[in-house]
XYZ file of C-alpha atoms in Angstrom:
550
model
C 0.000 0.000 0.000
C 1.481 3.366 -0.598
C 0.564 6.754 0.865
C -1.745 7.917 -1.163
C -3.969 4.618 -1.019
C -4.642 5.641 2.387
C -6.696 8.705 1.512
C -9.324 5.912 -0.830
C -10.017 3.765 1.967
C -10.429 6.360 4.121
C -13.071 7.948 1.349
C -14.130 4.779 0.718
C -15.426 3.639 4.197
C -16.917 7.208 5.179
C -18.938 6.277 2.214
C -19.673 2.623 3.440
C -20.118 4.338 6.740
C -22.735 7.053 5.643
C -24.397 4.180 4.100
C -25.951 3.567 6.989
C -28.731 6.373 8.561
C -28.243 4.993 12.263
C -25.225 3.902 13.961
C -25.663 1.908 17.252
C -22.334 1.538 19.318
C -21.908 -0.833 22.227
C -19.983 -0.412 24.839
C -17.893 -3.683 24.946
C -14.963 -2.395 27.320
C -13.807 -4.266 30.233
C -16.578 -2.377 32.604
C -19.558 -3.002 30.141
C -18.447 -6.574 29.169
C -18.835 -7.636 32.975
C -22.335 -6.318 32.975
C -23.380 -8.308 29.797
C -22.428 -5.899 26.896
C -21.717 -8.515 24.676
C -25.259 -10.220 25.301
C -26.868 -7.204 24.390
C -24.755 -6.294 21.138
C -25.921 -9.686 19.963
C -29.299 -8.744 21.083
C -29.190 -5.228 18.809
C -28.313 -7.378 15.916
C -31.271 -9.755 16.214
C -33.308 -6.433 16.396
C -32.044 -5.043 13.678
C -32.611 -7.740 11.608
C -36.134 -8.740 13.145
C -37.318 -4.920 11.557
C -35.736 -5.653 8.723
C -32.972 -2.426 9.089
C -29.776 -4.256 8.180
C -29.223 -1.533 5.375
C -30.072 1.017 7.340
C -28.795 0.578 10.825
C -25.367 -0.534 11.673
C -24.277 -2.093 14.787
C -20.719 -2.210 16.012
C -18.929 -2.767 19.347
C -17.167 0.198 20.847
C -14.408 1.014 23.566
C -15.305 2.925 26.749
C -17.964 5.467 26.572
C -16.609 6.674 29.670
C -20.103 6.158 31.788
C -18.823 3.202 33.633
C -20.981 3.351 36.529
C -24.438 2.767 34.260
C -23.321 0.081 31.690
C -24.292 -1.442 29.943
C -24.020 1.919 27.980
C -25.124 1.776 24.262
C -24.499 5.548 22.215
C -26.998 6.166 19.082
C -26.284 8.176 15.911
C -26.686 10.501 14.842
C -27.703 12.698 17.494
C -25.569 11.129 20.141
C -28.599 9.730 22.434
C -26.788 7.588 25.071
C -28.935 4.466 26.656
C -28.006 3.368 30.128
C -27.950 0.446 32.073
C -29.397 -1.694 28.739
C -30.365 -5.032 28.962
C -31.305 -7.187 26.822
C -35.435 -6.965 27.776
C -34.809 -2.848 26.478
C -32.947 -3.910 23.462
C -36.287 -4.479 21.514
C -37.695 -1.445 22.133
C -34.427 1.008 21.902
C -34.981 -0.437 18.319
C -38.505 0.336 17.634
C -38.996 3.402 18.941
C -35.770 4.825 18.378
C -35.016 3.641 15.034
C -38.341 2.505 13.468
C -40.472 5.302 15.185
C -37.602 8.249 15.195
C -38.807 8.858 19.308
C -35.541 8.237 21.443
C -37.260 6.842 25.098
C -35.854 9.594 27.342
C -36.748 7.644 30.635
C -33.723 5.668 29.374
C -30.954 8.123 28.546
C -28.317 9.099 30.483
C -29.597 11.920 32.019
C -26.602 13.211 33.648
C -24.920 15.632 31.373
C -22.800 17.878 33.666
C -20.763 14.968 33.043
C -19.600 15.392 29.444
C -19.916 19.080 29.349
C -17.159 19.843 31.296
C -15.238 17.623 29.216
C -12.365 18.146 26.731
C -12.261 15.083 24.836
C -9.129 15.051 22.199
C -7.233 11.135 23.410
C -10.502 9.721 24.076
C -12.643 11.539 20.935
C -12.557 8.070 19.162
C -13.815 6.114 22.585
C -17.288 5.142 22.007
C -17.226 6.083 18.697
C -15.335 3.264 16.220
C -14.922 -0.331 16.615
C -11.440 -1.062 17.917
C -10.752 -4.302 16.113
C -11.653 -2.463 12.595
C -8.333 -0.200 11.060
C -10.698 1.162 8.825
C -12.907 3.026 11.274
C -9.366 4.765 12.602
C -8.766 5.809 9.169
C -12.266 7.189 8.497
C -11.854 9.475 11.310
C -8.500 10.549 10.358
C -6.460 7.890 11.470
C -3.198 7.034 10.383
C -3.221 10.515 8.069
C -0.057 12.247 10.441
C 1.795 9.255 9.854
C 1.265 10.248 5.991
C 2.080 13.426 6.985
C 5.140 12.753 8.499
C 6.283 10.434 5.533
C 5.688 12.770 2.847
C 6.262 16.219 3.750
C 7.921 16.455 7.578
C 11.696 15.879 8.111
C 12.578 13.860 11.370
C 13.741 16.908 13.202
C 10.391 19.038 12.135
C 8.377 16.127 13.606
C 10.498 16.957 17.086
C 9.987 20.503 16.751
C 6.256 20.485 16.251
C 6.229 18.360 19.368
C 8.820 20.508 21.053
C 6.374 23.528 19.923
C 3.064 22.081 21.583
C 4.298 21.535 24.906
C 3.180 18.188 25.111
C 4.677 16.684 28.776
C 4.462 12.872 29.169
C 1.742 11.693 30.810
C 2.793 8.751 32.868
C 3.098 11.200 35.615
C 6.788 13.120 35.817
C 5.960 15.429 33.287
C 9.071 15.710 31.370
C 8.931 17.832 27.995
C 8.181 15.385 25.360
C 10.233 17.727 22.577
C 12.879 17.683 24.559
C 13.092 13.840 25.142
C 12.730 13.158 22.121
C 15.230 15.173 20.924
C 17.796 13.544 23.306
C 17.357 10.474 21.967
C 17.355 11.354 18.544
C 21.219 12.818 19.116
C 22.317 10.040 20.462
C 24.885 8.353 18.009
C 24.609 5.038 19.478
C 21.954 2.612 17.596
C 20.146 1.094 17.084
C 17.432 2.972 19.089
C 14.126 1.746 20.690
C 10.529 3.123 21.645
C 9.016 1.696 24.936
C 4.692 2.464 25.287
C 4.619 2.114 29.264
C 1.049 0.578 29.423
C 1.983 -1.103 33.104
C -1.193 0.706 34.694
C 0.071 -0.819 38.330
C -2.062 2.024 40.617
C -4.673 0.350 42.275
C -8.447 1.794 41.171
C -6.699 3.396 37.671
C -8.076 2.099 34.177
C -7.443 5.122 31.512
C -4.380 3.114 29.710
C -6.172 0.018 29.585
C -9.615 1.595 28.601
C -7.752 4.054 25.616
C -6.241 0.838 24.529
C -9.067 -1.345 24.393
C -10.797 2.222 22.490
C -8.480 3.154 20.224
C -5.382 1.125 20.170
C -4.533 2.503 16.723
C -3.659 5.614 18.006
C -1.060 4.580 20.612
C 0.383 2.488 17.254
C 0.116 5.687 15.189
C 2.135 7.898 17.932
C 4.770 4.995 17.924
C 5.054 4.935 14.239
C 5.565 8.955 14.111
C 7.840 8.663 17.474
C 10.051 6.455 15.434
C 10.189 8.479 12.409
C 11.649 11.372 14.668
C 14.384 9.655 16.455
C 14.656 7.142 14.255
C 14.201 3.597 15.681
C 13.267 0.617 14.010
C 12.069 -1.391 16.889
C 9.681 -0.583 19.702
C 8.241 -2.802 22.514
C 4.842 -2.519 24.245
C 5.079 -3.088 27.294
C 1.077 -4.125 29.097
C 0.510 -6.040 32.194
C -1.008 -9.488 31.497
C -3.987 -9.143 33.804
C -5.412 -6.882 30.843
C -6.565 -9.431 28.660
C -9.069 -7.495 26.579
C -6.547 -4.700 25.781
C -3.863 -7.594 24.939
C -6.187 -8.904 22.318
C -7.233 -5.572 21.349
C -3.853 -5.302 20.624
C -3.037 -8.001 19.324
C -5.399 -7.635 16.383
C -4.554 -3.950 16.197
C -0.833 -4.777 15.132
C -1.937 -7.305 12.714
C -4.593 -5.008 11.033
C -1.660 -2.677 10.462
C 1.155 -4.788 9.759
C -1.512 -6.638 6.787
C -2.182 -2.946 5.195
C 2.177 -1.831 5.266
C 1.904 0.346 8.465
C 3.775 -1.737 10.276
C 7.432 -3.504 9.392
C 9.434 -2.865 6.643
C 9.244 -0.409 3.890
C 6.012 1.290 5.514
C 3.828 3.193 2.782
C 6.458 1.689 0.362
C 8.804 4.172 1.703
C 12.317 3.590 3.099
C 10.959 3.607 6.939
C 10.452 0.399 8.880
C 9.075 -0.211 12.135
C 7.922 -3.321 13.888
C 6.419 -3.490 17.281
C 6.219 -5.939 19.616
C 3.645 -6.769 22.719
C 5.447 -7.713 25.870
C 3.323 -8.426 29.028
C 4.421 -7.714 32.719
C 3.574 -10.037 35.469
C 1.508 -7.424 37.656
C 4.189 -5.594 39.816
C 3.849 -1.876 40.326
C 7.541 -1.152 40.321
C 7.372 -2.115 36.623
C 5.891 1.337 35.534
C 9.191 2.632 36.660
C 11.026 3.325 33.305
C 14.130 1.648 34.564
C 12.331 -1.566 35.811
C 10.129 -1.799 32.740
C 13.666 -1.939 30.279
C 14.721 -4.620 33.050
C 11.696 -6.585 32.213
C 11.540 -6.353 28.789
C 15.118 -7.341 28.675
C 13.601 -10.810 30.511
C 15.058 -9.597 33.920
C 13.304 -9.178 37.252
C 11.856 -5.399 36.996
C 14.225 -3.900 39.491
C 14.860 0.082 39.408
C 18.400 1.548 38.616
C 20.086 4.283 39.532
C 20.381 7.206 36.857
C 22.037 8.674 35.206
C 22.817 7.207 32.564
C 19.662 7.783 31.577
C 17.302 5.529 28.811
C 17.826 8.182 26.848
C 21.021 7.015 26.025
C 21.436 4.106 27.656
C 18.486 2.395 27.977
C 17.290 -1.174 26.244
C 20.516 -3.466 26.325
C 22.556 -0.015 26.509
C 20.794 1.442 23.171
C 19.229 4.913 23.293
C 15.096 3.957 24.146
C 12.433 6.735 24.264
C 9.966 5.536 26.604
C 6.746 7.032 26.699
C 3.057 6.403 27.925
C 0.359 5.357 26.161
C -1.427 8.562 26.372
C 0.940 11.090 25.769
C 1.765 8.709 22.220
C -1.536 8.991 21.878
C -1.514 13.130 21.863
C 0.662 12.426 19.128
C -1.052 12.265 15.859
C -3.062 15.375 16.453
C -0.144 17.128 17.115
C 1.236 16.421 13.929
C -1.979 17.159 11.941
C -3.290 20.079 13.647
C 0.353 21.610 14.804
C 1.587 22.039 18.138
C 0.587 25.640 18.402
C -3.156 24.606 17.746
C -2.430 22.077 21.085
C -0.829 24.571 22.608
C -3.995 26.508 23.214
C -5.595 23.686 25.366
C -4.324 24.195 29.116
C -2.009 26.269 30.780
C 0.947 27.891 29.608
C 2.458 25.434 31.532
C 0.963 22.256 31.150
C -0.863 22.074 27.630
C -3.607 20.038 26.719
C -5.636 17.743 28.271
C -4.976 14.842 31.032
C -7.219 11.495 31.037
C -8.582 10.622 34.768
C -10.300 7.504 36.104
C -12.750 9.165 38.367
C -13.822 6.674 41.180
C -14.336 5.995 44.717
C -17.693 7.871 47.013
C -19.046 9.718 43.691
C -22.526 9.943 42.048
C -20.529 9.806 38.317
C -17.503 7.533 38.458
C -16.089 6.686 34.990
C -13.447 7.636 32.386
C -13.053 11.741 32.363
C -10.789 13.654 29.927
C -10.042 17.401 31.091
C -8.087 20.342 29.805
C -5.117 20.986 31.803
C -6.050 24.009 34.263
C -9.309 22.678 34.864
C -9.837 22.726 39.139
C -10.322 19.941 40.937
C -14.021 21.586 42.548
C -15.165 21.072 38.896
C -14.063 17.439 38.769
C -15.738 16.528 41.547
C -19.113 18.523 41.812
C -19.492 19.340 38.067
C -18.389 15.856 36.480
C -18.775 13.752 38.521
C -21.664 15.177 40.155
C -20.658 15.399 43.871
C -20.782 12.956 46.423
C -22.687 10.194 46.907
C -25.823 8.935 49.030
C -25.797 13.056 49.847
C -22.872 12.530 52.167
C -20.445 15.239 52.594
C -16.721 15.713 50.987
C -14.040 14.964 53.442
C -11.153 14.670 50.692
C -9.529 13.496 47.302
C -6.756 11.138 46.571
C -4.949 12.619 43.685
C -2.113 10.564 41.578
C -3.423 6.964 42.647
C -1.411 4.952 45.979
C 1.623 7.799 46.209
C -0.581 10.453 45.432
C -1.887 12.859 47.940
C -4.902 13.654 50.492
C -6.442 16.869 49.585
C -9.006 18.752 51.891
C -12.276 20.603 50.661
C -10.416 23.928 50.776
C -7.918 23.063 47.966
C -10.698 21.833 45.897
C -9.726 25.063 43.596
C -6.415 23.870 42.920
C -6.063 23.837 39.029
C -4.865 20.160 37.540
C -1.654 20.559 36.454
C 2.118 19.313 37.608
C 3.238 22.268 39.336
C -0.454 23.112 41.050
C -0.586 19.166 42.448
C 2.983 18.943 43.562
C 3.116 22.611 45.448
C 0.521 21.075 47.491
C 1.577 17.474 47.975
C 0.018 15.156 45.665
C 1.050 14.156 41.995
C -0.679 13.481 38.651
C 0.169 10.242 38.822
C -0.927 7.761 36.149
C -3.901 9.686 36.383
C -6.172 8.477 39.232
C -9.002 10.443 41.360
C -10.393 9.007 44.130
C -13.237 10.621 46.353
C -13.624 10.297 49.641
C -16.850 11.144 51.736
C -17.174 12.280 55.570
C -16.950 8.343 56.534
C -13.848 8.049 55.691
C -10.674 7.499 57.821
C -7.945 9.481 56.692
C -5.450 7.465 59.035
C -6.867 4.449 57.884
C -6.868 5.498 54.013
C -2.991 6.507 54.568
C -2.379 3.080 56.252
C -4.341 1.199 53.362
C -1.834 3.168 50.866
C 0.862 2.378 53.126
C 0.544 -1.305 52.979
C 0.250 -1.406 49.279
C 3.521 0.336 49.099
C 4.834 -2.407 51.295
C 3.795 -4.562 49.057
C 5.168 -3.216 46.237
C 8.493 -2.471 47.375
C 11.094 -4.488 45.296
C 13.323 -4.238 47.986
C 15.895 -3.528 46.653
C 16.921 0.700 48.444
C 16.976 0.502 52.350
C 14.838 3.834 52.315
C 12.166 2.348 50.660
C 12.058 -0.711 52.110
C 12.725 -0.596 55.749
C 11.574 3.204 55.662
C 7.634 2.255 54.361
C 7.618 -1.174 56.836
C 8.362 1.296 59.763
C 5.452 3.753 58.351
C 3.189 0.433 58.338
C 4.376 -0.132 62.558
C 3.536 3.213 63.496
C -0.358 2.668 61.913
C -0.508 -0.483 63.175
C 0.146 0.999 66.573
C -2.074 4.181 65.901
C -4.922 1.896 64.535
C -4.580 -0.366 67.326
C -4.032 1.925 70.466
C -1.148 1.791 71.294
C 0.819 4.728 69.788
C 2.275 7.568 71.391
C 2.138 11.570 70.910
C 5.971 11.082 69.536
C 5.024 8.487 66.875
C 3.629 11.337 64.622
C 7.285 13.382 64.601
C 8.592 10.101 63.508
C 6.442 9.569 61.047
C 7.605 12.960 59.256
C 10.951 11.968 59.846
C 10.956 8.412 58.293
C 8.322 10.042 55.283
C 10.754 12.734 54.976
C 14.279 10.110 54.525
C 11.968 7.719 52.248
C 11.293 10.423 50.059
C 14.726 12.087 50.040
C 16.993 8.794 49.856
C 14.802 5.920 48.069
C 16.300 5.229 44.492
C 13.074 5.110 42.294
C 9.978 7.426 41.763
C 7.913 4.431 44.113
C 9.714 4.826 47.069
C 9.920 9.005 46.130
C 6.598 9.550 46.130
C 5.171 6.788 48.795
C 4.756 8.471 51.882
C 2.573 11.476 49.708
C -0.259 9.852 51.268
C 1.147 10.073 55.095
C 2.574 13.591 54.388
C -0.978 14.992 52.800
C -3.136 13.506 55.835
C -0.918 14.917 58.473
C -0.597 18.188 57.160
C -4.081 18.577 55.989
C -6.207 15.684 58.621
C -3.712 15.592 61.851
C -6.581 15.954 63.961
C -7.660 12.512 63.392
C -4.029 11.214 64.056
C -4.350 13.276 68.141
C -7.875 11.837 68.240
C -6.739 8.152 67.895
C -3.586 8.597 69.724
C -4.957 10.582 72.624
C -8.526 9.446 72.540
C -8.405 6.178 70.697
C -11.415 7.262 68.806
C -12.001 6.971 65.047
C -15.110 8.698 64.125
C -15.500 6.816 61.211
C -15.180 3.940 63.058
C -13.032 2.222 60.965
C -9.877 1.464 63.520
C -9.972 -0.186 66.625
C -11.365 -3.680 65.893
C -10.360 -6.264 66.857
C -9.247 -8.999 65.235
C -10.835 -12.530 65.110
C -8.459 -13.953 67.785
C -8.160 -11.138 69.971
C -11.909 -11.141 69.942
C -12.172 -15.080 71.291
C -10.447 -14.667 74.041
């Protein structure tokens, strides 16, 4: 296939596409499948063909609508009527009245739209919209057209520079200038050079890698491909954990689809560029997000950390310059390229550009998938999107940057998203997780949960980090249990404070951000179970099952 094929099919299948007058898109993520999206996309399709509207009404499984909390979710257009919680009794009549009769049933639409409007969807625009596992519904939406782009009119270094110029930052949660990493590995004389997509999603409650791969894998694949181009490397790895089976596959198919039509391996477009791309699944630890652990890994090693510099940059995959990158800011990619980086520049701060993808869970009315512009405060997150909290409780706090993120009270609720806004006041961006908590919450017990997990997690392998968090688990064991003292909490700022200042990776870093957040912002509720042995949520205290025998 050569370049300018590309621009026929995608003519060619808006065509097939407009074909049809009504589009009917499942939701067959992860979320929906577990609620019986697949029974009910079957059950559209026997509908459809009971009314006789196979011509007419086309019926395709989608990625993530982001409405996770009422799937099965099933979008309609044109018009872009959304149906939630479907089953298969509704399917029936979503046909006949909506399609036959032209009179959407309102009683079953999602009726919350605060949570869309506040919305900036540019990563996730193709979510809910195309079929994953079909190439040709990326291209009919514009898929696969920067990579043209790039091929026929962009040198290497003008690819970099248009990044450079957007101020794309990657999104796996340090925020380093994209541009600027790219460009170090693209003057790196060593070679040959690799491209790592970090899709380890490792933070407990955190699905926006996993869901924009299972939505639109082609994208991530189309960033790649461009990333490549720029620095030019030939080989890049993709590095998912294995408990994502429906991304794998997604995947999967997603690199065959491309490799079959000359996007992928050698002499791409029939030009001189070659790429190939490889899947390689993690086992499930969390220190395998760390960009150093992750080359370990793919190198067939145990994903340890590693001290830096040298940096992967130019010494990364067995000692070869490696750009490694996150899913979602490869994703940013292509619409960089097509629409310029000055045009993406104009999303966000002046800081932080663009937008930031969130999985929005925990004591909410509207958990889900949320995509924001950059700037956008964390009040409107919470009250506007995801429409407060729930059973009409009150807000005691949110958890910002998943397990090594921080505790934020009510009256930072105005503090804008962005690196710089999170981090002045102790939490992180993360991998992109938001979790609210209502006034039943323990804040000494939500640090300790975060605590253990870090425990857990801990490769081992830095004394801060590893003796530093099992001494932070003691001290809530003993605060939790009754028997700590006034002096525990001093040495719980000490140890947080050494962890943080002497651990080797970003884990240990950035662990005690949950102890740090809840005694600065919640330290009442340390005194009160220390000096009163109270927990007002009454979640410490209990005893366990052997204690309470005897």
């Amino acid at each position: 296939m050569k370049l300018v094929d590309l621009q026929t099919i995608a003519e060619n299948e808006v065509d097939f596409q407009r074909s049809y007058k009504h589009r009917i898109n499942v939701c067959s993520s992860s979320g929906c499948i577990l609620f019986g999206a697949l029974k009910i996309l079957k059950a559209f399709k026997d509908a459809v063909k009971e009314f006789g509207l196979e011509k007419e009404c086309k019926v395709a499984r989608t990625g993530c609508i982001g409405t996770c909390s009422v799937g099965p979710a099933v979008l309609i257009e044109p018009g872009d009527y959304l149906y939630q919680n479907v089953s298969t009794e509704k399917v029936r009549e979503i046909v006949r009245d909506h399609i036959v009769l032209g009179l959407p049933i309102k009683e079953m639409l999602y009726k919350n739209e605060s949570f869309f409007k506040k919305q900036k969807r540019l990563v996730l625009k193709n979510a809910g919209k195309i079929d994953p596992h079909r190439i040709q519904d990326y291209i009919a939406m514009g898929g696969y057209s920067a990579l043209v782009k790039c091929l026929a009119t962009m040198t290497p270094q003008g690819v970099i520079c248009e990044v450079t110029s957007s101020g794309l930052r990657g999104r796996g949660g340090a925020g380093f200038p994209t541009g600027q990493k790219w460009s170090l590995v693209a003057r790196a004389h060593s070679s040959p050079k690799y491209i790592v997509a970090n899709l380890d999603e490792g933070d407990p409650g955190v699905f926006a890698n996993r869901t924009l791969a299972e939505a639109d894998p082609h994208a991530i694949l189309e960033g790649m491909l461009i990333a490549a181009y720029a620095i030019g490397a030939e080989k890049g790895y993709l590095y998912i954990r294995a408990e994502y089976p429906l991304a794998i596959q997604t995947l999967q198919k997603a690199i065959a689809q491309a490799r079959s039509m000359s996007l992928l391996g050698d002499s791409i477009l029939e030009t001189p560029f070659k790429f190939n791309v490889e899947l390689r699944l993690g086992a499930g630890a969390f220190i395998a997000g760390e960009e150093t652990a992750i080359l370990a890994s793919i190198e067939g090693k145990r994903a340890m950390p590693k001290p830096r510099p040298p940096y992967p940059a130019t010494y990364g995959l067995w000692g070869k310059p490696t750009l490694i990158q996150n899913v979602e800011t490869l994703a940013n990619i292509p619409m960089i390229v097509l629409n310029g980086g000055l045009w993406f520049s104009k999303t966000g701060t002046t800081e932080c550009t663009g937008t930031k993808c969130f999985s929005l869970t925990g004591n909410i009315n509207n958990p889900g998938l949320i995509e924001v512009s950059m700037g956008t405060t964390l009040r409107e997150v919470v009250f506007d999107i995801g429409g407060g909290v729930q059973n009409e409780r009150n807000f005691k706090a949110v958890l910002v940057g998943g397990p090594s993120g921080g505790c934020l009270p009510e009256a930072l609720l105005d503090q804008p998203i962005d690196y710089e806004s999170l981090k002045s006041v102790g939490a992180i961006m993360g991998s992109g997780g938001i979790v609210v908590l209502d006034d039943g919450s323990c804040m000494v017990d939500t640090a300790k949960f975060f605590t253990e997990f870090c425990v857990e997690e801990s490769c081992g392998k830095c004394t801060p980090c590893r003796a530093g968090l099992a001494r932070v688990k003691e001290i809530f064991e003993a605060i939790t249990k009754g028997s700590a003292r006034l002096e525990d909490i001093t040495t719980l700022e000490k140890v947080s404070a050494y962890i943080m200042d002497a651990s080797l990776c970003g884990l240990g870093q950035t662990a005690p951000n949950p102890v740090i957040t809840t005694l600065r912002y919640f330290k009442n509720e340390y005194l009160q179970h220390i000096t009163e042995k109270t927990c007002q949520a009454g979640k410490c205290f209990k005893k366990e099952e052997g204690e309470q025998k005897q």
